[in-house]
Amino acid sequence: MTARAQAVFLVNLVQDVNILRPLIVMAQRDFAMDVRVLVSGAFEGRDISGIWRRELAEIAAETRARLDQFRSEFEALALLDGHGVIFAASESHLRGHATCHDVFRVAPASYLRVTLQHGFECVGFRHSGAHKLAHGSTASFAADIVCAWFATEHIDAISAAQRGKLVVTGPSAVLQQFREPLPQDASRPGLVCENLHSVRLNAAGDMKAEFVDVFSAFCKAVDDGTRTPAVCLRPHPGGQYMLRNKVPLPDNVTVENAPMYRLDMRRFAYGISAPSSVLLDMVLAGIPTAVWRDGAGLMDTDNYADLPGVSSLADWVAFARKAQEDPASFASGREAFLARFGLVIDPADVHARYSRIFDMTLRHAPRLAATRTVSGIVAVAPPATD
Amino acid sequence: MKFTFVIPSREFLASAGARIRYLRMVTLMEEAGHTLDLVPIADFGNLRDPGEVVVFSKCFDARAIVFAAQCQAQNRLVGVDLFDDYFSQSNDSRMTMYRTWLAQMLDRAHLAICSTPRMAELVASLRPQIPVHVFNDPASDLRLNAMPELLAGKREQALQERRIKLGWFGIGDNPFFSVGLEDLTAFGARFACLATRGWTIDCTVLTNARALDADRLAAIGNLPFRVQVELWTEKAETELLLDSFCCFLPVNAQPFSIAKSLNRAISALTAGCQVVWAGYPLYNRIDDLLYADPAELVNDLEQGTLRLSARSLGRYAQLMEELASIEVEVTRLLTFVEGLGRPAASEGGKVRALVHGHQTVGDAHKAARKLGILSVATPFAPPTLTYDVIFTGHPADGGLLMLIAEPVRERLLPDTSVPIRFFGEINKTRYVAVDWPQDTPLAMKDWSSASLPDLLAAYRGIFPAVHRRLEAVFGPVEMMISESSKLPFDPGASA
């Protein structure tokens, strides 16, 4: 008898967990697949606070997934001992994505390989000016299928030869949105997200210092002296720039490091961030959302042109005030932003689109399994000796 | 006679090279009334009596040069055992360190032992006057009695299952050259033709973990047959060879690969495996037992005329006796060494100096000083060691400033007329400076901040300048050079 088809999830960067989680749940809940989570050796080092290890353990317990660690492509190959589908959230030919890319390159033919878009501006999907400077205008994938968040005509950074791999599924994040009613809370803080580690802020000038300065001044300006938290700072889960660099934080700032699926953004009065996928999360949560732009205008923010921009302290303060006084006035900008790229955001639609990939895997499972007896590579690694 | 083979480390004894070559040699030498010790180079300095013959194996740093010089001075026979060709690629700057090492070792050696005729030719081309002996890698067990049954069983199973159990084993990579798994993936498609005749190929690869990167694994995954990859252990190799019907031994034609020994073919044959080779005809000395074409192998399998079979065991035994018998090899080695006689007494009278280049080995410095050999820093050398003589850039005019440690001042020529003045303390040692009257060669204002291209350009010229100055104050000097850098720092002592 052929073994059950596997749904394998490669976790390498901490932010992969957020992208993969809804699909791990789907694989087990909706398709009863044999769920495996393969965690890279480097993941542990990146998870400074240990948050993500706990999250993975919880996800695995909830979905009865098997958690394995791999420290080399050979060990990963040895763990790929069946057939089915492998998902990776950070896979491309770029150096930073080499871990998942290399596992995809060596994966046996008995697995369908699927790469997920993991950000709004994302290498291989849509590049900002800074992405182009850092990585070139296109990237390519080792996957068989590449899942995009928005209409393919807006995906201009995939290598032309690989366009045939594209499938539009929408962001997996909409499968884990908060739906329960929000308690009425008089004082709602603002949310400021930083991604100062990002290549976007390295293009030119001293953007990091500029952001830190305006952020500190803003916190001081909105300090009402009551010691009530006025601003919630969310560092990028992988970057953690403000915390790693021990940037002093004013008293009225709280830090929020919970995974996105535990953070109900609806409880914030507004959100501000430099260009980053978190802006999409803010928009999907329906809160007034502003894009931080550097004063000199060096940073490429074109993809976020429909959202209001803030640069100077005065801009920040004016936006925060208007967001609290007239939040409805920001709705049209959000809608324009979502419409411009044809983002697929209806959860039922997104679920159906990902379901097609699982369905296809299960439909072809016997043929995938059969490839193992004909050709290809099988690895037998010695048992781990920790 | 007492032999000492100096090896890089105790762990080296676990490697296939040492296991095949040395371990059984020890017992047979003893049976012949001689002794053979395998001594890690780190322990060599503490040996009271290394014996009449000292052979250095794979100890590619200046410690070997220092100890070889010492053994030469003590009138011992000094030898090198060479079984990997890191030396003949004279246009490859990555190998500079190895060529520098070999040239200095051969200058102090009375004999060379090589694993293959090709390596022997290399030595002969570099130093024709040095006697060279080819010591073939011996087989661990010829299995002469068990062979008929082993061969019959493998053939019967292959015919019954219509399946070729194919084995590939060994080191899969090399830091410098494309070898191993890359040869397998380059030539593996040769077996594709068997599928059209209804044969299944089941291949098992046993290799080292480092070789199993994404590039090589992906290439293995593209071979036209199923491959199971496992990590090499001695036990796994024995089991694989006893289980496989055939081993595939592709070899490419680069100098490193064509200098390899027959040992993999011997290991395969002695475990009752048929052998298919591809690429360079490395194994032509045992050609009658091997196949170049997998189709021919299958023809012979179907017709019962396999090249390694009960019928060919006479030829097998003859070839193994000639090329892979430890008893024969040890006897030949002893005859060779006994034929050399005692080495001529060394000249003596020269001051010996170990001159450190860009990257050195601290233990070579210690060994040199313990043996009364001057430890001399060029301006490139790391500043952390306490040298007897330091050459450094002259702060004033960029000339070469020579500093001599107080304790070795007594070794200066009594009649030396160069002006000497107190310089100061470095690493808690007092140094005097030698002021040469006309001293402007090789000017480089600041050696510590010089760029790599400047250092590479200045490097070769330093050594004759250092040698001249040492001889001016110490008398005739035998200079040894310590250079362990992977960068092409070439002192011109090339082999």
PDB file of N, CA, C and O in Angstrom, chain A residues 174-197:
ATOM      1  N   VAL A 174      -4.982  36.158   4.694  1.00  0.00           N
ATOM      2  CA  VAL A 174      -6.429  36.414   4.831  1.00  0.00           C
ATOM      3  C   VAL A 174      -7.163  35.193   5.381  1.00  0.00           C
ATOM      4  O   VAL A 174      -8.332  35.290   5.744  1.00  0.00           O
ATOM      5  N   LEU A 175      -6.467  34.049   5.437  1.00  0.00           N
ATOM      6  CA  LEU A 175      -7.103  32.851   6.004  1.00  0.00           C
ATOM      7  C   LEU A 175      -7.002  32.824   7.525  1.00  0.00           C
ATOM      8  O   LEU A 175      -7.516  31.911   8.160  1.00  0.00           O
ATOM      9  N   GLN A 176      -6.279  33.782   8.079  1.00  0.00           N
ATOM     10  CA  GLN A 176      -6.147  33.800   9.549  1.00  0.00           C
ATOM     11  C   GLN A 176      -6.464  35.189  10.108  1.00  0.00           C
ATOM     12  O   GLN A 176      -5.819  35.652  11.032  1.00  0.00           O
ATOM     13  N   GLN A 177      -7.488  35.831   9.526  1.00  0.00           N
ATOM     14  CA  GLN A 177      -7.880  37.169  10.004  1.00  0.00           C
ATOM     15  C   GLN A 177      -8.768  37.048  11.241  1.00  0.00           C
ATOM     16  O   GLN A 177      -9.446  36.045  11.444  1.00  0.00           O
ATOM     17  N   PHE A 178      -8.770  38.136  12.009  1.00  0.00           N
ATOM     18  CA  PHE A 178      -9.644  38.185  13.194  1.00  0.00           C
ATOM     19  C   PHE A 178     -11.059  38.537  12.744  1.00  0.00           C
ATOM     20  O   PHE A 178     -11.248  39.416  11.903  1.00  0.00           O
ATOM     21  N   ARG A 179     -12.044  37.838  13.298  1.00  0.00           N
ATOM     22  CA  ARG A 179     -13.429  38.097  12.873  1.00  0.00           C
ATOM     23  C   ARG A 179     -14.333  38.481  14.045  1.00  0.00           C
ATOM     24  O   ARG A 179     -15.354  39.138  13.843  1.00  0.00           O
ATOM     25  N   GLU A 180     -13.971  38.063  15.250  1.00  0.00           N
ATOM     26  CA  GLU A 180     -14.869  38.330  16.380  1.00  0.00           C
ATOM     27  C   GLU A 180     -14.986  39.843  16.617  1.00  0.00           C
ATOM     28  O   GLU A 180     -14.059  40.598  16.290  1.00  0.00           O
ATOM     29  N   PRO A 181     -16.140  40.262  17.178  1.00  0.00           N
ATOM     30  CA  PRO A 181     -16.338  41.707  17.388  1.00  0.00           C
ATOM     31  C   PRO A 181     -15.257  42.261  18.304  1.00  0.00           C
ATOM     32  O   PRO A 181     -14.799  41.590  19.234  1.00  0.00           O
ATOM     33  N   LEU A 182     -14.915  43.488  18.027  1.00  0.00           N
ATOM     34  CA  LEU A 182     -13.839  44.140  18.794  1.00  0.00           C
ATOM     35  C   LEU A 182     -14.453  44.868  19.993  1.00  0.00           C
ATOM     36  O   LEU A 182     -15.424  45.601  19.816  1.00  0.00           O
ATOM     37  N   PRO A 183     -13.938  44.673  21.207  1.00  0.00           N
ATOM     38  CA  PRO A 183     -14.502  45.416  22.344  1.00  0.00           C
ATOM     39  C   PRO A 183     -14.298  46.920  22.148  1.00  0.00           C
ATOM     40  O   PRO A 183     -13.259  47.342  21.636  1.00  0.00           O
ATOM     41  N   GLN A 184     -15.271  47.671  22.528  1.00  0.00           N
ATOM     42  CA  GLN A 184     -15.164  49.130  22.397  1.00  0.00           C
ATOM     43  C   GLN A 184     -14.130  49.618  23.400  1.00  0.00           C
ATOM     44  O   GLN A 184     -14.232  49.363  24.581  1.00  0.00           O
ATOM     45  N   ASP A 185     -13.124  50.271  22.930  1.00  0.00           N
ATOM     46  CA  ASP A 185     -12.051  50.735  23.811  1.00  0.00           C
ATOM     47  C   ASP A 185     -11.806  52.206  23.493  1.00  0.00           C
ATOM     48  O   ASP A 185     -11.534  52.564  22.350  1.00  0.00           O
ATOM     49  N   ALA A 186     -11.964  53.026  24.498  1.00  0.00           N
ATOM     50  CA  ALA A 186     -11.872  54.470  24.262  1.00  0.00           C
ATOM     51  C   ALA A 186     -10.477  54.851  23.773  1.00  0.00           C
ATOM     52  O   ALA A 186     -10.317  55.579  22.792  1.00  0.00           O
ATOM     53  N   SER A 187      -9.446  54.342  24.454  1.00  0.00           N
ATOM     54  CA  SER A 187      -8.106  54.783  24.065  1.00  0.00           C
ATOM     55  C   SER A 187      -7.435  53.704  23.221  1.00  0.00           C
ATOM     56  O   SER A 187      -7.079  52.641  23.719  1.00  0.00           O
ATOM     57  N   ARG A 188      -7.320  53.999  21.970  1.00  0.00           N
ATOM     58  CA  ARG A 188      -6.656  53.044  21.091  1.00  0.00           C
ATOM     59  C   ARG A 188      -5.310  53.628  20.661  1.00  0.00           C
ATOM     60  O   ARG A 188      -5.256  54.739  20.111  1.00  0.00           O
ATOM     61  N   PRO A 189      -4.251  52.932  20.930  1.00  0.00           N
ATOM     62  CA  PRO A 189      -2.944  53.474  20.541  1.00  0.00           C
ATOM     63  C   PRO A 189      -2.740  53.394  19.024  1.00  0.00           C
ATOM     64  O   PRO A 189      -3.495  52.711  18.328  1.00  0.00           O
ATOM     65  N   GLY A 190      -1.713  54.084  18.572  1.00  0.00           N
ATOM     66  CA  GLY A 190      -1.327  53.968  17.169  1.00  0.00           C
ATOM     67  C   GLY A 190      -0.296  52.855  17.021  1.00  0.00           C
ATOM     68  O   GLY A 190       0.363  52.465  17.998  1.00  0.00           O
ATOM     69  N   LEU A 191      -0.165  52.336  15.822  1.00  0.00           N
ATOM     70  CA  LEU A 191       0.810  51.266  15.568  1.00  0.00           C
ATOM     71  C   LEU A 191       1.868  51.783  14.602  1.00  0.00           C
ATOM     72  O   LEU A 191       1.538  52.322  13.543  1.00  0.00           O
ATOM     73  N   VAL A 192       3.136  51.659  15.004  1.00  0.00           N
ATOM     74  CA  VAL A 192       4.233  52.041  14.102  1.00  0.00           C
ATOM     75  C   VAL A 192       5.097  50.798  13.881  1.00  0.00           C
ATOM     76  O   VAL A 192       5.534  50.168  14.852  1.00  0.00           O
ATOM     77  N   CYS A 193       5.301  50.446  12.642  1.00  0.00           N
ATOM     78  CA  CYS A 193       6.116  49.263  12.349  1.00  0.00           C
ATOM     79  C   CYS A 193       7.443  49.707  11.756  1.00  0.00           C
ATOM     80  O   CYS A 193       7.486  50.624  10.934  1.00  0.00           O
ATOM     81  N   GLU A 194       8.501  49.039  12.175  1.00  0.00           N
ATOM     82  CA  GLU A 194       9.814  49.375  11.595  1.00  0.00           C
ATOM     83  C   GLU A 194      10.376  48.161  10.872  1.00  0.00           C
ATOM     84  O   GLU A 194      10.232  47.031  11.330  1.00  0.00           O
ATOM     85  N   ASN A 195      10.992  48.423   9.736  1.00  0.00           N
ATOM     86  CA  ASN A 195      11.726  47.374   9.017  1.00  0.00           C
ATOM     87  C   ASN A 195      13.060  47.966   8.575  1.00  0.00           C
ATOM     88  O   ASN A 195      13.432  47.907   7.413  1.00  0.00           O
ATOM     89  N   LEU A 196      13.741  48.569   9.561  1.00  0.00           N
ATOM     90  CA  LEU A 196      14.957  49.338   9.237  1.00  0.00           C
ATOM     91  C   LEU A 196      16.086  48.458   8.711  1.00  0.00           C
ATOM     92  O   LEU A 196      17.045  48.949   8.135  1.00  0.00           O
ATOM     93  N   HIS A 197      15.994  47.142   8.916  1.00  0.00           N
ATOM     94  CA  HIS A 197      17.025  46.238   8.391  1.00  0.00           C
ATOM     95  C   HIS A 197      16.876  46.098   6.881  1.00  0.00           C
ATOM     96  O   HIS A 197      17.767  45.604   6.210  1.00  0.00           O
TER      97      HIS A 197
END
